[in-house]
CSV table of C-alpha atoms in Angstrom, one decimal:
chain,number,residue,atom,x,y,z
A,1,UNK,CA,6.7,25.8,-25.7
A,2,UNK,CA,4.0,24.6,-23.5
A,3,UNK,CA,6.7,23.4,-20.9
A,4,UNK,CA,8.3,26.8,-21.0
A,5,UNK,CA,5.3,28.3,-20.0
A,6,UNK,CA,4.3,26.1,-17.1
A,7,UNK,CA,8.2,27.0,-15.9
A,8,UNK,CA,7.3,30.8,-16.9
A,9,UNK,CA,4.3,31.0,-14.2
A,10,UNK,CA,5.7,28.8,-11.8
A,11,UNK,CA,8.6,31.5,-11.5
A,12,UNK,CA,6.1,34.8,-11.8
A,13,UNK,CA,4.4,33.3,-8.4
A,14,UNK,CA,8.0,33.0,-6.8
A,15,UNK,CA,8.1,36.4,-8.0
A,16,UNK,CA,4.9,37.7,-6.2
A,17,UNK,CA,6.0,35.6,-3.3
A,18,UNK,CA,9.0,37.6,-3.3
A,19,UNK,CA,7.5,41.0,-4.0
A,20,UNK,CA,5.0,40.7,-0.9
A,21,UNK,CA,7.7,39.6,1.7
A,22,UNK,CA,9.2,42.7,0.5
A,23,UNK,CA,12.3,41.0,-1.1
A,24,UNK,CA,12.5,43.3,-4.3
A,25,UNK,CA,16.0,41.9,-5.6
A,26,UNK,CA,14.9,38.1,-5.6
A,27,UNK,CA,11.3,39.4,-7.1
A,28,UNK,CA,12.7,40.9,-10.2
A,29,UNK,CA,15.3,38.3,-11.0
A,30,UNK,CA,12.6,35.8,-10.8
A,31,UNK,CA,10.1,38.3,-13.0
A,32,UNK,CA,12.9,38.1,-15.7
A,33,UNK,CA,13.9,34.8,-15.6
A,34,UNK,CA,10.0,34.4,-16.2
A,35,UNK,CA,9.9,36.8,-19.3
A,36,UNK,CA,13.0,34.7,-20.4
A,37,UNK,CA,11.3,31.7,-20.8
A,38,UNK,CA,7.6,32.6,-21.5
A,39,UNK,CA,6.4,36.1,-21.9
A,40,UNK,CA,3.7,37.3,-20.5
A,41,UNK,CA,1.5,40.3,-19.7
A,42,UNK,CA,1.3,39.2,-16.1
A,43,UNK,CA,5.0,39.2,-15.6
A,44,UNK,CA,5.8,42.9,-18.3
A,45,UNK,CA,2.9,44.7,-15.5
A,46,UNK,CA,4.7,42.6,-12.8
A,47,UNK,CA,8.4,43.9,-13.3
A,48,UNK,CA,6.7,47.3,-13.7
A,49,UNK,CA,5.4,47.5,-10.1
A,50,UNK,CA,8.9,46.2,-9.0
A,51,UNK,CA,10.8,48.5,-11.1
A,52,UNK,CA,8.8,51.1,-8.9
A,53,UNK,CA,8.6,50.1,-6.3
A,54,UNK,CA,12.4,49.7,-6.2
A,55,UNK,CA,13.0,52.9,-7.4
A,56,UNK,CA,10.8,54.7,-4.3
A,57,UNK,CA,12.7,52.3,-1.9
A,58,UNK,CA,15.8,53.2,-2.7
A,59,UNK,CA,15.1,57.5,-2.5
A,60,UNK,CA,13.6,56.4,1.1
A,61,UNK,CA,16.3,54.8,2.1
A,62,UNK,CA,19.0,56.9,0.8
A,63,UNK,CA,17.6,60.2,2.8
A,64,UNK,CA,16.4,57.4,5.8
A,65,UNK,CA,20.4,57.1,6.1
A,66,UNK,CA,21.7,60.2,5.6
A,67,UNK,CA,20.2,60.9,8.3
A,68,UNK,CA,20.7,58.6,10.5
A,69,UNK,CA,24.3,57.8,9.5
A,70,UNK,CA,26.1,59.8,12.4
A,71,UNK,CA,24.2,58.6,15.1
A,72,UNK,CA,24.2,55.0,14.0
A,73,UNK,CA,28.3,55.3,13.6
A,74,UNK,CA,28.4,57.1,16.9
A,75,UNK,CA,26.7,54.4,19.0
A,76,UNK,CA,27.8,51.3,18.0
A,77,UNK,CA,30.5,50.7,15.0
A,78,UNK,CA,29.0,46.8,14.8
A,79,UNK,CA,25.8,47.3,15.0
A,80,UNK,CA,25.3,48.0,11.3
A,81,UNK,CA,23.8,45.2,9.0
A,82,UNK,CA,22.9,45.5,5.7
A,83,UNK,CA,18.8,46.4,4.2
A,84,UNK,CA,19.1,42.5,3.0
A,85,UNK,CA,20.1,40.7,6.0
A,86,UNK,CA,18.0,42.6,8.9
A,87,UNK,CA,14.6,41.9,6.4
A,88,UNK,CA,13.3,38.0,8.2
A,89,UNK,CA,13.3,36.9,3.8
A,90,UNK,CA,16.7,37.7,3.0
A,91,UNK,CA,17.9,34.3,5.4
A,92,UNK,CA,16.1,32.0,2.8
A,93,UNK,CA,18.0,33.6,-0.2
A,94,UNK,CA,21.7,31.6,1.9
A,95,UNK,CA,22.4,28.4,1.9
A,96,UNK,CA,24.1,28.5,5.5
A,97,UNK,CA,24.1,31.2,7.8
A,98,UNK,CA,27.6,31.5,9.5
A,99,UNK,CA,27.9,32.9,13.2
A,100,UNK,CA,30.1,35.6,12.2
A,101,UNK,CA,32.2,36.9,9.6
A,102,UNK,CA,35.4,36.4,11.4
A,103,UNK,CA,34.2,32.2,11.6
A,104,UNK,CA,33.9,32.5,7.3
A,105,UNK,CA,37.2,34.1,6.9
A,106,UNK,CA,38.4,31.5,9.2
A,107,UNK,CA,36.8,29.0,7.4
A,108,UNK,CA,37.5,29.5,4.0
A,109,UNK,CA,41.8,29.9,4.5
A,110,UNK,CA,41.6,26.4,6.5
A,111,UNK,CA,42.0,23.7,4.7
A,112,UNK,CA,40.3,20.2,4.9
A,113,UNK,CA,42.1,17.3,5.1
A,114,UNK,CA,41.3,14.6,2.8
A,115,UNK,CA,42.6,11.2,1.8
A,116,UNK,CA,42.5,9.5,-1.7
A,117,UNK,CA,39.9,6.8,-1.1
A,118,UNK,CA,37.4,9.8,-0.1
A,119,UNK,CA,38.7,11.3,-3.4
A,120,UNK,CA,37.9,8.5,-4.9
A,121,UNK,CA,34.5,8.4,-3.4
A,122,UNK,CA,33.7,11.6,-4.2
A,123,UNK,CA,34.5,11.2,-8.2
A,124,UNK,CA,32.4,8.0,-8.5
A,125,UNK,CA,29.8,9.9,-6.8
A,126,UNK,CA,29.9,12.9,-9.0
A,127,UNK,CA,30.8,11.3,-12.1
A,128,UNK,CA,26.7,10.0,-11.7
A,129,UNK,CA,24.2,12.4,-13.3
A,130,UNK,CA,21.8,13.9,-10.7
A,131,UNK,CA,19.2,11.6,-11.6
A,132,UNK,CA,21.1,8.3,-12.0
A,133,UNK,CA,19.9,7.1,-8.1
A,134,UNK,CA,20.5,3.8,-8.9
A,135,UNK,CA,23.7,4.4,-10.2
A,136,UNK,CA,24.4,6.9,-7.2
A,137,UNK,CA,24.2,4.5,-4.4
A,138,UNK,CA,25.5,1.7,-6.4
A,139,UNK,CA,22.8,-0.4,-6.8
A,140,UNK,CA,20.5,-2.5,-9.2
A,141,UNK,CA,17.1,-1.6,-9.8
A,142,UNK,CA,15.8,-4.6,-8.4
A,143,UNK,CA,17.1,-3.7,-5.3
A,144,UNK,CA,15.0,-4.1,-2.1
A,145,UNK,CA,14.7,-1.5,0.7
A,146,UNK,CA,17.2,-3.0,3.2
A,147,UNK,CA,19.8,-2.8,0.6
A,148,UNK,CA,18.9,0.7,-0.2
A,149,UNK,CA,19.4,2.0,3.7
A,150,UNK,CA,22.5,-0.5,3.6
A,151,UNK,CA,24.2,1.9,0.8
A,152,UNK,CA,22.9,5.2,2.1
A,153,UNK,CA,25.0,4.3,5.8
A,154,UNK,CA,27.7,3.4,3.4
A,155,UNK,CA,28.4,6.4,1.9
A,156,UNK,CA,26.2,8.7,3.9
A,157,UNK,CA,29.5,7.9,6.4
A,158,UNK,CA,32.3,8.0,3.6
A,159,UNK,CA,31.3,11.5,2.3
A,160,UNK,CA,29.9,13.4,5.5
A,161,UNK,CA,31.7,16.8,5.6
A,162,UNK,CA,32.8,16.1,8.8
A,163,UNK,CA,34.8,13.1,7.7
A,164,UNK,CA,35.5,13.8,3.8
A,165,UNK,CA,37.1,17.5,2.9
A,166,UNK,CA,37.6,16.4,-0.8
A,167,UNK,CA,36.5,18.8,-3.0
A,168,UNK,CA,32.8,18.1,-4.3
A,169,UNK,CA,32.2,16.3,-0.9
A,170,UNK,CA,29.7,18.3,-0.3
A,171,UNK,CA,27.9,18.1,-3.2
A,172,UNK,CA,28.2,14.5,-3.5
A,173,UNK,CA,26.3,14.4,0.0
A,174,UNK,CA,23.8,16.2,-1.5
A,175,UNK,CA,23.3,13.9,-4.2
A,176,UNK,CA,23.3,10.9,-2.4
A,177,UNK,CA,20.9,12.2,0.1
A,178,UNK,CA,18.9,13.1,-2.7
A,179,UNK,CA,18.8,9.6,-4.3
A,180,UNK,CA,18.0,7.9,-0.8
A,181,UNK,CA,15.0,10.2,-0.3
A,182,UNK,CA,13.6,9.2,-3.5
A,183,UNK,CA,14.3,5.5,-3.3
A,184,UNK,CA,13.2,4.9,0.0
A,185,UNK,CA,9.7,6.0,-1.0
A,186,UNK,CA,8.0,3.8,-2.8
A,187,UNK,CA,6.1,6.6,-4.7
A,188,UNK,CA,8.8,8.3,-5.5
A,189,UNK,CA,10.5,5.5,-6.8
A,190,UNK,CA,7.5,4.1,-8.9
A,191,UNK,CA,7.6,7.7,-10.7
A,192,UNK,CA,11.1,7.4,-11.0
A,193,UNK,CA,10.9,4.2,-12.5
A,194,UNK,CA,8.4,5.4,-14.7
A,195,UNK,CA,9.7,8.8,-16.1
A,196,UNK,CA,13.8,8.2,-15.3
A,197,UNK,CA,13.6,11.7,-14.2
A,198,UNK,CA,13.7,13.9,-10.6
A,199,UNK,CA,9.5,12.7,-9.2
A,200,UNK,CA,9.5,16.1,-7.5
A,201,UNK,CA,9.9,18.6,-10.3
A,202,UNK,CA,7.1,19.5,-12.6
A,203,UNK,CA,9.1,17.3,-15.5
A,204,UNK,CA,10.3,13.9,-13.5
A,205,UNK,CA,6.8,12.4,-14.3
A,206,UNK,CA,4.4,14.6,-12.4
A,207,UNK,CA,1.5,16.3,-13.7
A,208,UNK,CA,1.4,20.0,-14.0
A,209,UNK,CA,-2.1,20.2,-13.1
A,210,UNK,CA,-3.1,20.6,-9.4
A,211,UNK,CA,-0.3,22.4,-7.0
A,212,UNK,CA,3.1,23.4,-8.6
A,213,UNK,CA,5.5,20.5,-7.5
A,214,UNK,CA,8.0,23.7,-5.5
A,215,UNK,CA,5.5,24.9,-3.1
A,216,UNK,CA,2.9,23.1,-0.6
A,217,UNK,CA,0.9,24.6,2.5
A,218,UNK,CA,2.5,26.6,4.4
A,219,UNK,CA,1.0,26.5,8.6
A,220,UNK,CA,1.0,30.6,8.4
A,221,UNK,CA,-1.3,30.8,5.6
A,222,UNK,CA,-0.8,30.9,1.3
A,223,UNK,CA,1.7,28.7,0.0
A,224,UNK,CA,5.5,27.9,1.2
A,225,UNK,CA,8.3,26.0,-0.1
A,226,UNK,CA,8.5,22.2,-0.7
A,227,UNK,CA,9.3,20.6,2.7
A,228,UNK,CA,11.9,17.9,1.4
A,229,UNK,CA,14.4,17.1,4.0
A,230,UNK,CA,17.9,18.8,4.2
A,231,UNK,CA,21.0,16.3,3.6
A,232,UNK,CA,22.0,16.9,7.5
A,233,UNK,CA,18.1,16.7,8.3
A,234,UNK,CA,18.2,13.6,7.1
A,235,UNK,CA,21.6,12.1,8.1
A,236,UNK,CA,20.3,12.8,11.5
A,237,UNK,CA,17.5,11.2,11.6
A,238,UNK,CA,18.7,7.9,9.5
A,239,UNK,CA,21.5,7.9,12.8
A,240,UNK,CA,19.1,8.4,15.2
A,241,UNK,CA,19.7,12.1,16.0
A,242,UNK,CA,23.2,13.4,16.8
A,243,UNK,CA,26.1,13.4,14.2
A,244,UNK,CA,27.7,9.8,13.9
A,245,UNK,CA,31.0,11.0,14.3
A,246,UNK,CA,30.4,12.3,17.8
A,247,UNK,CA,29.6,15.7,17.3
A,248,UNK,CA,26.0,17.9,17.1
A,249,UNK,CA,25.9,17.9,12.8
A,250,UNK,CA,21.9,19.7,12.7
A,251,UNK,CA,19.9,19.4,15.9
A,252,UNK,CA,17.0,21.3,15.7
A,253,UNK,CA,14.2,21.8,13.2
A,254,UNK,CA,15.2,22.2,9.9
A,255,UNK,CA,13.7,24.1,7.2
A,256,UNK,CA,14.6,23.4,3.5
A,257,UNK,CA,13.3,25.7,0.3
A,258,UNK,CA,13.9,24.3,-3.5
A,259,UNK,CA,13.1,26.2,-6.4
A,260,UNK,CA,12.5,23.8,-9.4
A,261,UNK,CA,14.8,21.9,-11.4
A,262,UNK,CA,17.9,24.2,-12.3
A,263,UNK,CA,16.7,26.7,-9.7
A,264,UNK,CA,18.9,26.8,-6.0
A,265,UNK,CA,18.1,25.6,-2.8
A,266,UNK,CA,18.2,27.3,0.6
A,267,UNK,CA,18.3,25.7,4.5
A,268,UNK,CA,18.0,26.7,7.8
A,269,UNK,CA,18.6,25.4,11.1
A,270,UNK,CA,17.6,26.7,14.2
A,271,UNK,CA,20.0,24.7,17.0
A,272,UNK,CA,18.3,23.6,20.0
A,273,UNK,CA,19.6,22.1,23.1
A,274,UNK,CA,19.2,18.4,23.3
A,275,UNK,CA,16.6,18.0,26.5
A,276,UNK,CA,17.7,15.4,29.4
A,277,UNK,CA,15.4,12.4,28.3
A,278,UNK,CA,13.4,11.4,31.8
A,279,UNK,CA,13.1,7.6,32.7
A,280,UNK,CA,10.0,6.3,32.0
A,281,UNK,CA,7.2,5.3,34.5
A,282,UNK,CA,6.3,1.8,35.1
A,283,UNK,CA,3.0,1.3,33.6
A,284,UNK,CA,0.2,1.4,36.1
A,285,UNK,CA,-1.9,-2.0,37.1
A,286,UNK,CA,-4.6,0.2,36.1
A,287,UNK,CA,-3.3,1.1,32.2
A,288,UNK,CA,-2.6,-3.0,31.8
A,289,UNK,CA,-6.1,-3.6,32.9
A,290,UNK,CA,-7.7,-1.7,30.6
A,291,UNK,CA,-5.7,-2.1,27.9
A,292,UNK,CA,-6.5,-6.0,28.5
A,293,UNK,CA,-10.3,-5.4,28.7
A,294,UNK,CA,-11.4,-5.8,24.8
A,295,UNK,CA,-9.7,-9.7,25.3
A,296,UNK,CA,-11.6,-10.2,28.3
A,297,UNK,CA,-14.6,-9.2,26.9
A,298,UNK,CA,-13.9,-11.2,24.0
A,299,UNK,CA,-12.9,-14.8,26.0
A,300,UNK,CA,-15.9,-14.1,28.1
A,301,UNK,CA,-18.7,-13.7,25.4
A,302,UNK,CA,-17.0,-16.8,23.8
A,303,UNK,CA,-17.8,-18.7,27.0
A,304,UNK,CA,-21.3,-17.5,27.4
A,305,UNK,CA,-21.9,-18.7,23.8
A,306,UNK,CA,-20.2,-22.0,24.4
A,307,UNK,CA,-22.2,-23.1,27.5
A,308,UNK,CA,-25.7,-23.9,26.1
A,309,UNK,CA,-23.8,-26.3,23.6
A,310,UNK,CA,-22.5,-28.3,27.0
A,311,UNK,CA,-26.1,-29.2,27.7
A,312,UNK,CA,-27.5,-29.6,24.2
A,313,UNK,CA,-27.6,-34.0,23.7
A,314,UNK,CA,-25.6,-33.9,20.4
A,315,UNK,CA,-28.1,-35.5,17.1
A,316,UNK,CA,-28.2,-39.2,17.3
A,317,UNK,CA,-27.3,-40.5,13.1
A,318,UNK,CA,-29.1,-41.9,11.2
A,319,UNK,CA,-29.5,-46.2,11.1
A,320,UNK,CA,-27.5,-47.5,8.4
A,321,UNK,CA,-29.8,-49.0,5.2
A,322,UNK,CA,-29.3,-51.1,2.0
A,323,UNK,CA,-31.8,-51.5,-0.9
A,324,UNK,CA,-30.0,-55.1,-0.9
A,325,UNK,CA,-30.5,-57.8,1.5
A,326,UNK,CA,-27.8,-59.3,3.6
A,327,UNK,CA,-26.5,-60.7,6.6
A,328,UNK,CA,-25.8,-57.2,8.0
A,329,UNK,CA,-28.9,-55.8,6.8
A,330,UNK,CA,-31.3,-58.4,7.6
A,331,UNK,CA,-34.8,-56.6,8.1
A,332,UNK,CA,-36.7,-55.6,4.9
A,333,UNK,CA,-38.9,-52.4,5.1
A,334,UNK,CA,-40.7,-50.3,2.5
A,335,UNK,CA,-41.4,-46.6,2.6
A,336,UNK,CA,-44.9,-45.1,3.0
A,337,UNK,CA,-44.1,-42.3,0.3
A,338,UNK,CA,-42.9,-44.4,-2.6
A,339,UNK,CA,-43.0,-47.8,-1.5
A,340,UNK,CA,-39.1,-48.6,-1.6
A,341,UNK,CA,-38.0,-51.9,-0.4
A,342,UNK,CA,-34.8,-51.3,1.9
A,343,UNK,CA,-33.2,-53.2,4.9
A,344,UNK,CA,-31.5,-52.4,7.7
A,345,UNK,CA,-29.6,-53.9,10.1
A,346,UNK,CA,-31.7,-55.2,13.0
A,347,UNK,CA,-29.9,-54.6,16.1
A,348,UNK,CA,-29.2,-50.9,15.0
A,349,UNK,CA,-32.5,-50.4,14.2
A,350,UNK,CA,-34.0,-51.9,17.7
A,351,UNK,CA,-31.6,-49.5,19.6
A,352,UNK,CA,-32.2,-46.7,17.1
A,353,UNK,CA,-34.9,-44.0,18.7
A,354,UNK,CA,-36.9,-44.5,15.9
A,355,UNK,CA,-37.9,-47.9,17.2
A,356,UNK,CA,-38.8,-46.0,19.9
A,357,UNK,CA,-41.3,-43.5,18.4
A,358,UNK,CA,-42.7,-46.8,16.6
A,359,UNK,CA,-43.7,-49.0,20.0
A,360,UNK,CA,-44.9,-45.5,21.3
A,361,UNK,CA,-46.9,-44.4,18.4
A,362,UNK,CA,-48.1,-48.1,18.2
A,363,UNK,CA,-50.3,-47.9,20.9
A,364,UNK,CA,-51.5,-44.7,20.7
A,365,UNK,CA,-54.8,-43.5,19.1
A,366,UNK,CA,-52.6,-41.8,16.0
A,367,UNK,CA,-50.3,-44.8,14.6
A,368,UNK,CA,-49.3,-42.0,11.6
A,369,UNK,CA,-47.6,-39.6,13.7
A,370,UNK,CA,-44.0,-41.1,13.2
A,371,UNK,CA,-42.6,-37.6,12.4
A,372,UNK,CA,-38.6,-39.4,13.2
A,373,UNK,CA,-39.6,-41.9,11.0
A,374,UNK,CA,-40.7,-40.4,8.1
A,375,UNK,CA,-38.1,-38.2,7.8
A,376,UNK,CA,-35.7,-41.2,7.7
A,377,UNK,CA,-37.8,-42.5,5.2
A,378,UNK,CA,-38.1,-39.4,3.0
A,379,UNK,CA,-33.7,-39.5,2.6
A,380,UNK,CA,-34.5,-43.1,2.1
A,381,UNK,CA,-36.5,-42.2,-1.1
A,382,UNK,CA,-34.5,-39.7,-2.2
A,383,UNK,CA,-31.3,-42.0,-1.8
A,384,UNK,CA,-33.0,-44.3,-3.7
A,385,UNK,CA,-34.5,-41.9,-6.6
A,386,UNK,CA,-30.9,-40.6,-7.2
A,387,UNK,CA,-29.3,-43.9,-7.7
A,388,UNK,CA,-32.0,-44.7,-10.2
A,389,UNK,CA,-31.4,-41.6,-12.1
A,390,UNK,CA,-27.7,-42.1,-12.5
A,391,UNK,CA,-28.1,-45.7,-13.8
A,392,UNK,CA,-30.8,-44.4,-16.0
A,393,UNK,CA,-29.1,-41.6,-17.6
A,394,UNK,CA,-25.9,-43.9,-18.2
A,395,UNK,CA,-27.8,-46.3,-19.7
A,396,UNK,CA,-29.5,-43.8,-22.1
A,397,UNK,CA,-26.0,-42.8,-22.5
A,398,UNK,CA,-24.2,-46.1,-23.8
A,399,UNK,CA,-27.5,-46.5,-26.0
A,400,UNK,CA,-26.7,-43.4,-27.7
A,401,UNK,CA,-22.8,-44.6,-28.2
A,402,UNK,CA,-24.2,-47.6,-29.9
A,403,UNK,CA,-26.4,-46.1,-31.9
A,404,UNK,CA,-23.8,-43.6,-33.4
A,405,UNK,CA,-21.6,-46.1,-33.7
A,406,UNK,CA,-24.5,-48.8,-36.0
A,407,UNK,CA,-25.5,-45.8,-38.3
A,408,UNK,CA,-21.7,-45.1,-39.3
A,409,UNK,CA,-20.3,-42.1,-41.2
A,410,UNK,CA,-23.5,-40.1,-42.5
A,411,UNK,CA,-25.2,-43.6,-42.8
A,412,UNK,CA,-22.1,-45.3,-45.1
A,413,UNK,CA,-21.7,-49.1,-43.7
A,414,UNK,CA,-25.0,-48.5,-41.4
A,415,UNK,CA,-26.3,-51.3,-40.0
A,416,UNK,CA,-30.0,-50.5,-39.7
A,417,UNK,CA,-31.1,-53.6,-38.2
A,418,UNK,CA,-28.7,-53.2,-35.1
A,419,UNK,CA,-29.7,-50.0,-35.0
A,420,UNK,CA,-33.6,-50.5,-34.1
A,421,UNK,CA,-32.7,-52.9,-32.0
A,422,UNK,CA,-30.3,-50.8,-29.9
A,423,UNK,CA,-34.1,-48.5,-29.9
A,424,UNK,CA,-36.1,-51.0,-28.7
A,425,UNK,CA,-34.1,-52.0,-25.9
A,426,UNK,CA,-35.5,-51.2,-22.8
A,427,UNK,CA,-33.5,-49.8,-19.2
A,428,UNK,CA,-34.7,-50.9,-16.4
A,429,UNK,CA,-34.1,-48.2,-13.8
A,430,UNK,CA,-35.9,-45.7,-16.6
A,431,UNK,CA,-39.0,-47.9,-16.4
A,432,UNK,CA,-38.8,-47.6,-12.9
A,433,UNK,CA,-38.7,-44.3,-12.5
A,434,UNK,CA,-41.9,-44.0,-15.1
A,435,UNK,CA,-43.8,-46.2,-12.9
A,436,UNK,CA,-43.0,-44.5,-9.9
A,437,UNK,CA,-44.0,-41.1,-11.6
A,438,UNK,CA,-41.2,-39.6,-11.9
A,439,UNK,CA,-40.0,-39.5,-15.4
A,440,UNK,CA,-41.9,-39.4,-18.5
């Protein structure tokens, strides 16, 4: 199968991985588990080499410590570790790295104390599949993001290991770490949404073109493991650092490998001491000033801008005109373009500057140069064109109604009379606007 063979590769490149870091035992079991699902040349020549490469290893380290055995034993009795731990890849092959062996013996005969309602807890949790996040944290899918951090707290606190020794604590930590990671990202949770399956394996929805969904870049060079946070990584950061129970859970960088869907999952955590935090300067006059600049530049070009318009005499309007005499609008005038009869109101007018630039121009050599004048005429014509346009075009209109409504239904019951006399009726404003010019 095609998805067999996408799994096949992706564990033959674990494999190399494995084989170059020098980690023979993790090379070949990934080698096989490749030929299991897909074979393939690649991986037949690949188990070959590691076949052989184990085989001279093994000779070279067999005389190495016969040799050595004696002196080694001699020296220090403790000092001897094992080919898999002293090599820096066997650490990513544990899940936790104890201090000593006497703290694991230790640990595993104590017993933790545990009380039904985390027992309780913990089978809800667990009786979820792996992928059911909704169902995980308890929640809808409709659910919005503060309700999402709300049920993480909840049972991030109810199933910590520090607090919960229930068996399948742990794991149930796991998993609902896993299901806040990937519904707290909207991404995620759009794939998830989507595909109802894990959005960071190859199969929860994402495609298998472009870098396998296990590995991204690593910052020494070729590729490294997926960088997804650890379940205490992330607990401390949620809490703001430090464990919430009072104690240091994590602290430090944490580095987390995964391995596919089905595959295992490795941490470590390097422990750091917590540095004194140092009180924070005052901010210097100097940092607020400039940081204050760009809205003092701006307020001050918008003043610059602004001050021309403080000594600019605003437009005086236009005199008010009617193509109907009245008692307001008691002056009748007529337009040099056209010829339009309007009034206006006489008192406005006098006051108006254009009776200004009329005395002026009056009695100067050029009585034509009224250019205030005749643009108030030219809106004047053009006020007065438009009106006669609309009442022409609804007149034309309502003839056409009649008409239509004389010749009846494809000429049955027409009244042909009516009808040519509805034609020969004539509309004023249309005649007007012919004699003017301006409509045929």
């Amino acid at each position: 199968m095609e998805s067999n063979k996408d799994e096949a590769l992706r564990c033959l490149h674990i494999s190399q991985r494995h084989r170059e870091a020098g980690n023979l035992s993790s090379a070949r079991k990934f080698v096989q588990k490749s030929l299991a699902l897909f074979s393939t040349p690649e991986a037949v020549k690949l188990l070959e080499v590691i076949e052989s490469e184990a085989a001279s290893s093994s000779s070279s380290a067999s005389s190495a410590g016969s040799t050595s055995t004696s002196g080694s034993a001699s020296t220090d009795p403790t000092s001897f570790t094992s080919a898999t731990e002293t090599h820096p890849s066997a650490s990513s092959t544990r899940h936790r790295h104890a201090p000593s062996t006497a703290s694991q013996s230790k640990g595993t005969k104590e017993k933790r104390e545990y009380t039904a309602e985390n027992l309780a807890v913990v089978k809800r949790v667990r009786g979820c599949k792996v992928t059911e996040y909704y169902e995980i944290l308890a929640l809808k899918r409709d659910c919005d993001e503060g309700e999402v951090k709300k049920a993480y707290r909840k049972l991030a606190l109810a199933l910590h290991p520090d607090k919960n020794g229930a068996p399948g604590a742990d794991e149930a930590f796991k998993m609902v770490s896993k299901a806040f990671q990937v519904l707290s990202d909207p991404q995620k949770r759009a794939i998830f949404d989507r595909s109802g399956g894990d959005p960071e394996s190859r199969f929860g929805g994402m495609s298998s073109s472009g870098p396998s969904p296990g590995f991204a870049t690593s910052p020494f060079g070729g590729a490294a493991f997926d960088g997804e946070l650890s379940p205490e990584d992330l607990f401390n950061m949620f809490f703001g650092g430090g464990s919430a129970f009072g104690g240091n859970f994590g602290g430090g960088p944490v580095f987390t490998a995964s391995f596919g869907p089905g595959g295992f999952r490795t941490t470590r955590v390097h422990t750091a001491r917590a540095r004194p935090q140092q009180p924070q300067e005052p901010a210097a006059p100097r940092s607020i000033f400039i940081q204050l600049l760009p809205l003092i530049l701006l307020f001050g070009f918008s003043l610059i801008s602004a001050i021309p318009d403080l000594f600019i005499t605003p437009p005086v309007p236009d005199p008010h005109f009617s193509f109907k005499g009245s008692s307001r609008f008691n002056v009748e005038r007529t337009t040099k373009a056209l010829g339009i009869h309007y009034h206006v109101n006489s008192a406005e007018f006098s006051s108006h500057p254009i009776a200004a630039e009329i005395a002026r121009t009056g009695k100067s050599d050029n009585p034509q140069s009224l250019p205030a004048l005749d643009r108030f005429e030219e809106k004047v014509d053009q006020a007065f064109t438009q009106v006669k346009y609309t009442e022409c075009q609804r007149a034309l209109d309502s003839k056409q109604r009649r008409k239509e409504q004389a010749s009846g239904f494809f000429g049955i019951g027409a009244d042909w009379d009516k009808v040519k006399q509805i034609e020969a009726e004539t509309v004023e404003s249309c005649e007007t606007l012919k004699r003017m010019g301006l409509l045929r």
